[in-house]
XYZ file of C-alpha atoms in Angstrom:
639
model
C 0.143 -0.320 -0.279
C 3.009 2.281 0.713
C 6.700 3.343 -0.469
C 7.952 2.039 2.459
C 9.819 -1.737 2.077
C 10.744 -3.424 4.906
C 7.852 -4.805 7.218
C 9.927 -5.493 9.998
C 11.586 -2.654 12.507
C 15.069 -3.330 13.731
C 14.840 -5.315 17.148
C 17.410 -2.938 19.411
C 15.146 0.214 18.234
C 12.411 -1.070 20.457
C 13.891 0.284 23.470
C 10.098 0.560 25.317
C 9.170 -3.005 23.842
C 7.189 -3.815 27.046
C 5.276 -0.540 27.912
C 1.885 -1.257 25.973
C 1.943 -4.463 27.411
C 2.252 -2.743 31.249
C -0.225 -0.069 30.318
C -2.746 -2.755 29.333
C -2.090 -5.488 31.670
C -2.113 -2.522 34.476
C -5.818 -1.477 32.716
C -7.117 -5.478 33.021
C -6.226 -5.554 35.980
C -7.858 -2.974 37.789
C -11.082 -4.123 35.725
C -10.865 -7.215 37.341
C -10.208 -5.841 41.080
C -13.305 -4.068 40.745
C -15.149 -7.596 39.036
C -13.810 -9.563 42.368
C -14.932 -7.196 44.450
C -18.293 -6.814 43.209
C -18.731 -10.845 43.498
C -16.966 -10.714 47.046
C -19.530 -8.042 48.344
C -23.149 -9.979 46.892
C -24.674 -11.440 50.220
C -28.406 -12.151 48.840
C -30.332 -13.238 45.971
C -31.104 -9.554 45.303
C -27.270 -8.660 44.957
C -27.103 -11.686 42.002
C -29.638 -10.618 40.569
C -28.295 -7.325 40.046
C -25.106 -8.841 39.177
C -26.819 -11.111 36.045
C -28.457 -8.235 35.183
C -25.535 -6.072 34.729
C -24.167 -9.047 32.395
C -26.894 -8.648 30.359
C -27.133 -5.191 29.460
C -22.907 -5.769 28.719
C -23.977 -8.401 26.877
C -26.685 -6.347 25.124
C -24.357 -3.295 24.162
C -21.349 -5.338 22.821
C -23.517 -7.171 20.793
C -25.770 -4.540 19.233
C -24.932 -4.850 15.380
C -27.327 -7.586 14.447
C -29.876 -7.020 11.493
C -33.103 -4.728 12.704
C -35.086 -7.635 11.004
C -34.886 -11.566 10.435
C -34.907 -12.536 6.615
C -36.954 -15.810 5.999
C -34.548 -18.982 6.381
C -35.281 -20.956 3.222
C -34.254 -23.679 4.707
C -34.491 -26.880 2.535
C -33.222 -30.367 2.953
C -31.060 -31.411 -0.027
C -30.224 -35.107 1.056
C -30.710 -37.253 3.973
C -28.547 -40.578 4.839
C -30.190 -43.663 7.076
C -27.899 -44.637 9.817
C -29.041 -47.230 11.591
C -29.923 -45.032 14.676
C -30.539 -41.296 13.130
C -31.166 -39.889 10.244
C -28.934 -37.230 8.505
C -29.506 -34.623 6.368
C -28.125 -32.005 3.964
C -29.464 -28.662 5.267
C -29.193 -25.258 3.919
C -30.772 -22.258 5.513
C -30.292 -18.501 5.151
C -28.956 -16.294 7.793
C -28.867 -13.000 5.991
C -30.699 -13.068 2.591
C -28.587 -14.598 0.069
C -26.032 -15.160 2.923
C -26.078 -18.988 2.945
C -25.397 -21.707 6.278
C -24.451 -25.379 6.006
C -25.233 -28.054 8.370
C -25.956 -31.388 9.197
C -29.259 -31.853 11.197
C -29.130 -35.597 13.376
C -32.529 -36.892 14.101
C -32.824 -39.709 16.470
C -35.060 -42.927 15.128
C -36.135 -43.461 18.833
C -37.726 -41.297 21.307
C -41.307 -40.592 23.206
C -42.191 -36.978 21.852
C -40.424 -33.979 20.489
C -36.581 -34.713 20.807
C -34.338 -31.559 22.771
C -31.503 -30.281 20.869
C -28.036 -29.779 20.755
C -26.480 -26.556 17.900
C -23.070 -28.141 18.326
C -20.247 -25.677 16.706
C -16.828 -26.530 15.671
C -13.459 -25.076 16.765
C -10.801 -23.701 13.900
C -10.664 -26.625 11.987
C -10.925 -26.117 8.189
C -13.381 -29.158 7.468
C -16.109 -27.599 10.310
C -18.631 -29.094 11.175
C -17.423 -32.498 8.937
C -13.939 -32.605 11.170
C -13.160 -36.605 11.737
C -12.122 -35.319 15.488
C -16.128 -32.953 15.684
C -18.611 -35.211 14.015
C -17.682 -37.281 17.271
C -20.199 -35.283 19.197
C -23.637 -34.850 17.142
C -23.313 -38.673 16.144
C -22.929 -39.543 19.602
C -25.557 -37.375 21.019
C -28.111 -38.936 18.118
C -27.727 -42.099 19.566
C -28.387 -41.540 22.745
C -31.494 -39.301 21.687
C -31.353 -35.587 20.791
C -31.649 -33.914 17.745
C -28.302 -32.380 16.365
C -27.836 -29.227 14.548
C -24.286 -28.770 13.275
C -22.975 -25.472 11.431
C -20.588 -24.689 9.103
C -18.981 -21.066 11.212
C -18.021 -18.175 8.524
C -14.796 -19.235 6.225
C -15.156 -21.946 7.445
C -15.958 -26.056 6.657
C -18.451 -25.002 2.655
C -18.569 -21.429 4.070
C -15.096 -20.443 2.903
C -14.752 -16.531 1.585
C -11.383 -16.073 0.299
C -10.486 -18.243 -2.821
C -7.198 -18.644 -5.021
C -3.469 -18.195 -4.311
C -2.152 -17.477 -0.864
C -5.618 -18.117 0.822
C -5.169 -16.877 4.334
C -5.858 -19.283 7.257
C -9.091 -19.894 9.031
C -8.216 -16.881 12.201
C -6.468 -15.311 9.949
C -9.486 -14.929 7.750
C -11.963 -13.769 10.033
C -9.393 -11.265 11.687
C -9.253 -9.997 8.013
C -13.096 -9.700 7.572
C -13.131 -8.364 11.475
C -10.822 -5.340 10.717
C -13.280 -4.228 7.472
C -17.047 -4.927 10.053
C -15.424 -3.077 11.850
C -15.456 0.017 9.561
C -18.676 -0.289 9.372
C -19.367 -0.424 13.233
C -19.669 -4.625 13.418
C -17.454 -7.428 13.723
C -17.145 -10.718 12.845
C -18.111 -11.473 16.393
C -21.809 -9.994 15.708
C -21.613 -12.097 12.378
C -21.044 -15.428 13.927
C -23.533 -15.016 16.649
C -25.887 -13.989 14.314
C -25.165 -17.462 12.497
C -26.370 -19.151 15.647
C -29.323 -17.186 16.856
C -30.985 -18.552 12.951
C -29.808 -21.829 14.025
C -31.949 -21.762 16.570
C -34.269 -20.765 14.493
C -34.127 -23.777 12.522
C -34.651 -26.091 15.499
C -37.255 -24.395 16.211
C -39.345 -24.858 12.624
C -38.254 -28.225 13.132
C -41.941 -29.859 14.673
C -39.622 -33.072 16.115
C -37.567 -30.671 18.121
C -38.724 -29.709 21.878
C -38.408 -25.593 22.115
C -37.971 -26.117 25.896
C -35.069 -27.872 25.618
C -32.310 -26.379 23.641
C -28.850 -26.913 24.170
C -25.753 -24.976 22.264
C -22.298 -27.068 22.405
C -18.568 -25.967 20.926
C -15.138 -26.492 20.882
C -11.998 -23.534 20.787
C -13.638 -20.901 18.495
C -16.914 -23.119 18.774
C -16.844 -22.898 22.880
C -16.420 -19.386 22.772
C -19.912 -19.359 20.073
C -21.461 -21.076 22.671
C -21.128 -18.743 25.243
C -21.645 -15.560 23.346
C -24.509 -17.098 21.660
C -26.447 -18.804 24.569
C -25.935 -15.410 26.316
C -27.410 -13.310 23.507
C -30.064 -16.301 23.720
C -32.653 -16.664 25.911
C -34.085 -19.531 24.299
C -31.481 -21.569 25.481
C -31.737 -24.135 28.085
C -28.235 -25.282 28.662
C -24.987 -24.859 28.052
C -21.644 -26.381 27.464
C -18.330 -24.782 26.613
C -15.114 -26.608 25.546
C -11.679 -24.567 25.553
C -12.174 -21.131 26.025
C -13.599 -19.973 29.566
C -11.101 -18.230 31.254
C -10.636 -14.735 32.383
C -9.717 -11.702 29.576
C -7.113 -10.580 32.550
C -5.227 -14.128 32.056
C -5.378 -13.800 27.674
C -3.382 -10.054 28.244
C -0.946 -11.211 30.961
C 0.271 -14.243 28.760
C 0.063 -11.877 25.973
C -1.890 -14.392 23.674
C -3.748 -12.552 20.765
C -7.069 -14.341 20.020
C -9.078 -14.639 17.534
C -11.771 -11.784 16.124
C -14.269 -12.849 17.411
C -13.219 -13.342 20.612
C -12.793 -9.747 21.446
C -15.928 -8.345 21.464
C -16.450 -4.527 21.149
C -16.474 -2.565 24.025
C -16.789 -5.874 25.977
C -14.721 -4.211 28.953
C -16.310 -0.442 28.767
C -18.165 -1.074 31.581
C -16.429 -2.880 33.917
C -16.672 -6.409 32.240
C -15.128 -9.954 32.294
C -15.580 -13.250 30.450
C -17.820 -14.771 33.213
C -20.565 -12.475 32.326
C -20.929 -14.618 29.353
C -22.279 -17.405 31.375
C -23.513 -15.201 34.191
C -26.086 -13.295 31.707
C -27.365 -16.950 31.699
C -27.829 -17.534 34.950
C -29.566 -19.528 36.564
C -30.135 -22.174 33.124
C -27.813 -25.034 33.338
C -24.369 -24.712 32.544
C -21.029 -26.870 32.046
C -17.489 -25.349 31.749
C -15.112 -27.870 30.091
C -10.974 -26.822 30.429
C -7.986 -28.478 29.918
C -5.630 -28.121 32.379
C -2.397 -27.616 29.768
C -4.769 -25.339 27.659
C -3.590 -22.074 26.457
C -6.539 -20.445 27.782
C -5.052 -20.453 30.993
C -6.487 -22.630 33.414
C -6.196 -20.400 36.452
C -8.576 -18.088 34.978
C -10.903 -20.751 34.217
C -10.637 -21.842 38.326
C -11.541 -17.931 39.024
C -14.303 -17.549 36.534
C -15.821 -20.374 38.050
C -15.272 -19.872 41.541
C -17.438 -16.834 40.809
C -20.033 -18.486 39.305
C -20.414 -20.567 41.755
C -21.229 -18.021 44.100
C -24.188 -16.651 42.543
C -25.730 -19.855 41.182
C -25.727 -20.773 44.767
C -27.264 -17.189 45.800
C -29.877 -17.947 43.582
C -30.636 -21.031 44.928
C -29.256 -23.204 41.605
C -25.768 -24.276 42.532
C -26.289 -27.652 40.918
C -27.020 -25.948 37.468
C -22.953 -24.833 37.408
C -19.982 -27.034 36.988
C -17.148 -27.423 35.688
C -14.909 -30.476 34.169
C -10.780 -30.598 34.154
C -9.365 -32.785 31.203
C -5.543 -33.804 31.383
C -4.370 -32.628 28.261
C -4.220 -29.447 26.023
C -5.725 -27.753 23.947
C -8.597 -30.000 22.259
C -11.975 -31.731 22.478
C -10.490 -34.800 24.068
C -12.144 -38.441 25.142
C -12.718 -36.929 28.813
C -14.365 -33.633 27.916
C -16.934 -35.172 25.314
C -17.436 -37.880 27.742
C -18.727 -34.905 30.461
C -20.630 -33.267 27.711
C -22.455 -36.115 27.087
C -23.164 -37.065 30.751
C -24.686 -33.242 31.007
C -27.287 -33.416 28.504
C -28.180 -36.654 29.593
C -28.765 -34.982 32.958
C -30.212 -31.828 32.310
C -32.472 -33.269 29.312
C -32.912 -37.214 30.283
C -31.511 -38.487 27.219
C -30.807 -42.438 26.908
C -27.800 -42.841 30.050
C -28.083 -46.355 28.630
C -26.756 -45.778 25.865
C -23.120 -46.860 25.608
C -20.723 -44.227 25.790
C -18.377 -46.061 23.069
C -18.871 -43.021 20.202
C -18.794 -45.990 17.373
C -18.780 -45.281 13.528
C -19.779 -41.628 12.716
C -20.182 -40.168 9.062
C -17.552 -40.007 6.583
C -17.087 -36.708 4.952
C -18.608 -36.474 1.858
C -21.736 -37.968 3.489
C -21.967 -34.504 5.920
C -20.409 -32.095 2.689
C -24.415 -30.609 1.775
C -22.084 -29.113 -1.728
C -20.359 -29.579 -4.067
C -16.534 -28.168 -4.693
C -16.452 -24.118 -3.950
C -19.203 -24.613 -1.714
C -21.423 -21.580 -0.702
C -19.358 -19.015 -3.154
C -21.258 -21.452 -6.265
C -24.605 -20.661 -5.055
C -26.715 -18.622 -7.541
C -26.926 -14.704 -5.957
C -24.991 -15.730 -3.149
C -23.214 -13.108 -1.333
C -19.771 -13.189 0.482
C -19.417 -11.587 3.749
C -16.908 -8.412 1.403
C -20.329 -8.309 -1.132
C -22.563 -7.363 2.225
C -19.798 -5.458 3.146
C -19.937 -3.566 -0.026
C -23.332 -2.926 0.305
C -23.232 -1.114 3.561
C -20.527 0.521 2.397
C -22.185 2.393 -0.163
C -25.798 2.618 2.081
C -23.561 4.952 4.474
C -21.651 7.091 1.791
C -25.078 7.912 0.560
C -26.008 9.012 3.630
C -22.724 10.884 4.517
C -23.386 12.305 0.951
C -26.353 13.685 2.341
C -25.987 14.881 5.131
C -22.668 16.635 5.106
C -20.525 17.914 8.761
C -19.475 21.098 9.352
C -15.909 21.003 10.511
C -17.010 21.285 13.977
C -19.677 18.458 13.636
C -16.758 16.677 11.857
C -15.011 17.392 14.736
C -17.575 16.480 17.750
C -18.268 13.058 15.633
C -14.451 11.812 15.166
C -13.965 12.450 18.800
C -17.040 9.963 19.989
C -15.390 7.329 17.625
C -11.771 7.386 18.472
C -12.731 7.478 21.711
C -10.388 10.807 23.302
C -10.348 13.938 24.605
C -8.298 16.894 23.565
C -5.501 17.302 25.608
C -5.384 20.533 27.323
C -1.375 20.670 28.351
C 1.667 19.450 26.437
C 3.029 16.010 27.994
C 5.886 15.431 30.554
C 9.604 14.953 28.776
C 12.465 13.144 29.376
C 15.075 14.473 27.886
C 17.247 11.406 26.260
C 20.740 10.222 24.653
C 20.745 11.450 20.556
C 21.278 8.703 18.090
C 22.048 8.171 13.816
C 19.223 7.458 11.506
C 20.460 4.284 9.623
C 21.051 6.275 6.617
C 24.418 6.419 6.265
C 26.283 10.461 6.739
C 22.554 11.979 7.850
C 23.245 13.861 10.779
C 22.003 13.051 14.893
C 18.566 13.119 15.968
C 17.955 14.210 19.138
C 15.362 12.074 21.378
C 12.931 12.932 23.822
C 10.667 10.888 25.861
C 6.527 11.786 26.097
C 4.738 10.710 28.940
C 1.482 10.195 26.600
C 0.097 7.894 29.717
C 1.012 7.194 33.216
C 4.762 5.644 32.845
C 3.662 5.100 28.825
C 6.180 6.795 26.784
C 6.804 7.558 23.060
C 9.846 8.986 21.247
C 9.733 11.944 19.621
C 12.771 13.257 17.570
C 14.396 16.301 16.513
C 17.135 16.696 13.719
C 20.136 18.388 15.266
C 23.919 18.493 15.896
C 24.558 16.086 18.632
C 26.158 19.363 20.966
C 22.645 20.620 22.103
C 19.874 19.634 24.257
C 16.764 20.528 25.000
C 13.568 21.506 21.972
C 14.175 25.527 22.727
C 17.742 24.304 21.058
C 15.888 23.297 18.178
C 13.007 25.027 18.006
C 11.773 27.590 14.999
C 8.654 29.140 14.569
C 7.993 26.621 11.402
C 7.646 23.176 12.484
C 7.716 20.067 10.450
C 6.271 16.669 12.326
C 7.006 13.294 11.030
C 4.650 10.423 10.947
C 6.703 7.518 10.432
C 5.767 3.857 8.729
C 7.132 2.327 11.260
C 9.956 3.599 12.552
C 10.973 7.886 12.897
C 14.978 5.795 12.704
C 14.259 3.387 9.965
C 12.557 6.743 7.910
C 13.782 9.822 8.307
C 17.230 9.518 6.742
C 15.812 9.333 3.803
C 13.863 12.547 4.135
C 17.388 14.914 4.268
C 21.123 14.257 4.771
C 21.168 17.543 5.641
C 20.231 18.803 9.560
C 17.128 20.670 9.417
C 16.104 23.143 11.630
C 12.133 22.311 13.138
C 12.074 19.178 11.796
C 10.653 16.322 14.042
C 9.528 12.616 14.339
C 7.389 10.912 16.054
C 6.937 6.885 16.603
C 3.838 7.177 18.071
C 2.726 4.696 20.404
C 3.420 0.931 19.339
C 5.415 2.021 16.500
C 9.738 2.641 16.217
C 10.967 2.934 19.731
C 7.563 1.728 21.841
C 6.783 -1.042 19.351
C 6.060 -4.081 21.382
C 8.610 -6.838 22.379
C 5.405 -8.792 23.394
C 3.637 -12.212 21.427
C 5.678 -14.509 18.845
C 9.592 -13.499 19.548
C 10.046 -16.145 15.901
C 7.854 -13.740 13.817
C 7.820 -9.881 14.186
C 6.751 -8.543 11.338
C 4.307 -5.530 12.302
C 1.621 -7.210 10.098
C 1.460 -10.620 10.605
C -2.422 -11.386 11.075
C -2.297 -12.188 14.487
C 1.186 -10.985 16.441
C 1.877 -7.853 18.964
C -0.024 -5.226 16.954
C -3.282 -6.786 16.306
C -3.431 -8.455 19.222
C -2.553 -4.865 21.285
C -5.212 -3.451 18.673
C -7.724 -6.455 19.944
C -7.972 -4.696 23.862
C -8.379 -1.675 22.478
C -11.621 -2.945 20.851
C -12.872 -4.178 24.268
C -12.511 -1.338 26.069
C -13.798 0.861 23.485
C -10.951 2.406 23.001
C -9.635 2.095 19.542
C -5.775 1.800 18.849
C -5.964 4.486 16.397
C -7.966 6.276 18.059
C -4.724 6.833 21.037
C -2.050 6.962 18.350
C -3.833 10.188 17.257
C -4.136 11.521 21.228
C -0.367 11.180 20.498
C 0.230 13.444 17.528
C -2.162 15.748 19.135
C 0.249 15.546 22.556
C 2.918 15.942 20.311
C 1.434 19.129 18.080
C 0.721 20.687 21.685
C 3.996 20.586 23.248
C 5.539 21.596 20.455
C 3.280 24.935 20.159
C 3.524 25.559 23.736
C 7.492 26.020 22.747
C 7.482 28.564 20.172
C 6.046 26.498 16.725
C 3.830 28.436 14.729
C 3.195 26.736 11.577
C 3.403 23.188 11.677
C 3.298 20.229 8.595
C 2.531 16.921 9.999
C 4.412 14.761 7.014
C 3.060 11.581 6.644
C 4.393 8.304 4.997
C 2.578 4.515 5.069
C 0.626 3.535 8.190
C 1.302 7.211 9.953
C -0.931 8.772 7.165
C -3.764 7.728 8.687
C -3.399 9.525 12.450
C -2.036 12.683 10.771
C -4.977 12.953 8.515
C -7.243 12.901 11.946
C -5.136 14.643 14.074
C -5.026 17.430 10.849
C -9.308 17.492 11.761
C -9.255 17.392 15.555
C -5.709 19.718 15.560
C -7.780 23.384 17.486
C -4.980 24.922 14.967
C -4.784 24.335 11.351
C -1.923 22.524 10.429
C -0.438 21.637 6.750
C -0.419 18.099 5.457
C 1.591 16.244 3.388
C 1.428 12.703 2.085
C 4.182 10.730 1.237
C 2.140 7.408 -0.268
C -1.123 6.797 -2.440
C -4.007 6.652 0.344
C -6.278 3.810 0.849
C -9.176 4.666 2.678
C -11.775 2.139 4.393
C -13.868 1.863 1.803
C -11.089 0.424 -0.704
C -9.437 -1.491 2.100
C -13.575 -2.620 3.084
C -14.020 -3.306 -0.528
C -10.044 -5.384 -0.951
C -10.167 -9.076 -0.628
C -7.224 -8.904 2.017
C -7.725 -5.441 3.320
C -4.343 -3.909 3.789
C -5.179 -1.720 6.924
C -4.272 -2.923 10.115
C -6.771 -3.387 12.672
C -4.956 -1.130 14.778
C -5.879 1.978 12.135
C -9.462 1.678 11.615
C -11.911 2.864 14.460
C -15.087 1.371 15.310
C -17.868 2.657 13.099
C -15.419 5.332 11.168
C -17.762 5.216 7.721
C -20.587 5.869 9.490
C -19.098 9.018 10.282
C -16.750 9.373 7.063
C -14.285 8.251 5.016
C -10.676 9.319 4.666
C -11.174 11.256 1.281
C -13.651 13.563 2.656
C -11.448 13.772 5.637
C -9.214 15.545 3.390
C -11.439 18.070 2.609
C -11.349 19.732 6.092
C -7.834 20.074 6.219
C -6.952 21.133 2.661
C -9.401 23.648 2.729
C -7.920 25.273 5.931
């Protein structure tokens, strides 16, 4: 997308590499302290009901981008295959108009009256509902007298969203779709949960299903969906999430990037924690399944279970919450599967005489609903990016019909970025000068700006290495460079000679504050599952988009320069630095000039691209409800 060549920064330059980790870790710790205290203080049924109501409100606020109306399911059975103890139907239904879900419906042959039913959700497996490790569960439940609907989640199984060469894996694919949806004010989490809600609609459309006995079960990514779907749908009577439940704090402390659908928007903005996904279901029966050596930390599982146990006890239903631990790492092992069967046996009164031997399962070919290519080959079918494109077109029409003044735009951006304009210049430390990487260039003076308590970014200034302090290099006309990835890497390319009044800012997460967290073996900034993505996800859950905090950094630097004598400021930006530069230029209380070094890609262009070139950390949630970048530039150039 830019003229910048590299994706990696020299690791020796990341002198503040731990600061972002500590910053977010402290926020999540403080949040958990408040959450623990609220649970600890509960001493009555009234207190417990108040916490349940708060959890449900947090769920409602986080998952607020579902379609206003449900479309027709247009459900159809393509084929029915007969097995000794059940029939298996190949089913299609639409969760959104022309957006098809592929599913298998298992219906027991023996039973009295209506059957209980379970929505089963696979983890991140390429074959999804047809993966051999997951087919065991619906097959066994059907043998025990339970109807089961197993669906393919988005970008899995027969619902792939990317084709051709260099197809991203499942989790990266979800993350790409997520950042495209974020620009609309939606998320992949909303979309996958909505599929689950419509799957329950399908189950309730079947005359063989008992509407009072609907359960949800899934593992890993499916465990995530299990918790989220049940939290959003009161029709669910019993829930078994596997290999997901821990605490958000544990994931942060362990530097664990999670999938796009596992970082619900704004869920912690009002003090929430992962326990709320299950607390919102209280006192319905829930069994947590966990592996003792999972990367979803079992210590967090223990704490979440203990808090839930207290609340369920105050509600008079302590028997309705339970936890079972397997001995292995991440995966739906036999001990956990057996526990799920036992749970549904008890809650739904299944055929407990049926042996726990899982026996023979349908093969892959029997589980596929469609020929190769899946739903993408259906006439009139739309992929996620098609629906994103349609929504972007609609939003642009609304923006065009209702143009904003500069003041109105500033107010709207402050809200979508969730920032306040700086009231005073930041405190700074004077650091030692360095030389840019380019040979023969002048030294750069360095100043550590304290943008948040104990969180620093580096301001660079052209100098001769012999003078210290901002006044030594200040002039009335200054230029502030915002880099693609690192001022030290890039400022030497701007000029070989010292330029009085030239500054550069490594805004948070860039250059000298690039995180040293997460996967050290692959420290590629654009990697779909790495440190920049990770901290952007934490910002999304907090309702504090990373791009908003970066814009705040720039505005602080501008404030500092103005208070030290700068009267005319030019923002010069390259690559990713163009995004905070544009927002800062619009929001600056006093006009600034703007020079963009590279071709700008708008959010609409990125949303319609097969693989969005704009990292998640530069996408403000809901920005296209306010403006796209080309529209913002008109406010800058017309000042």
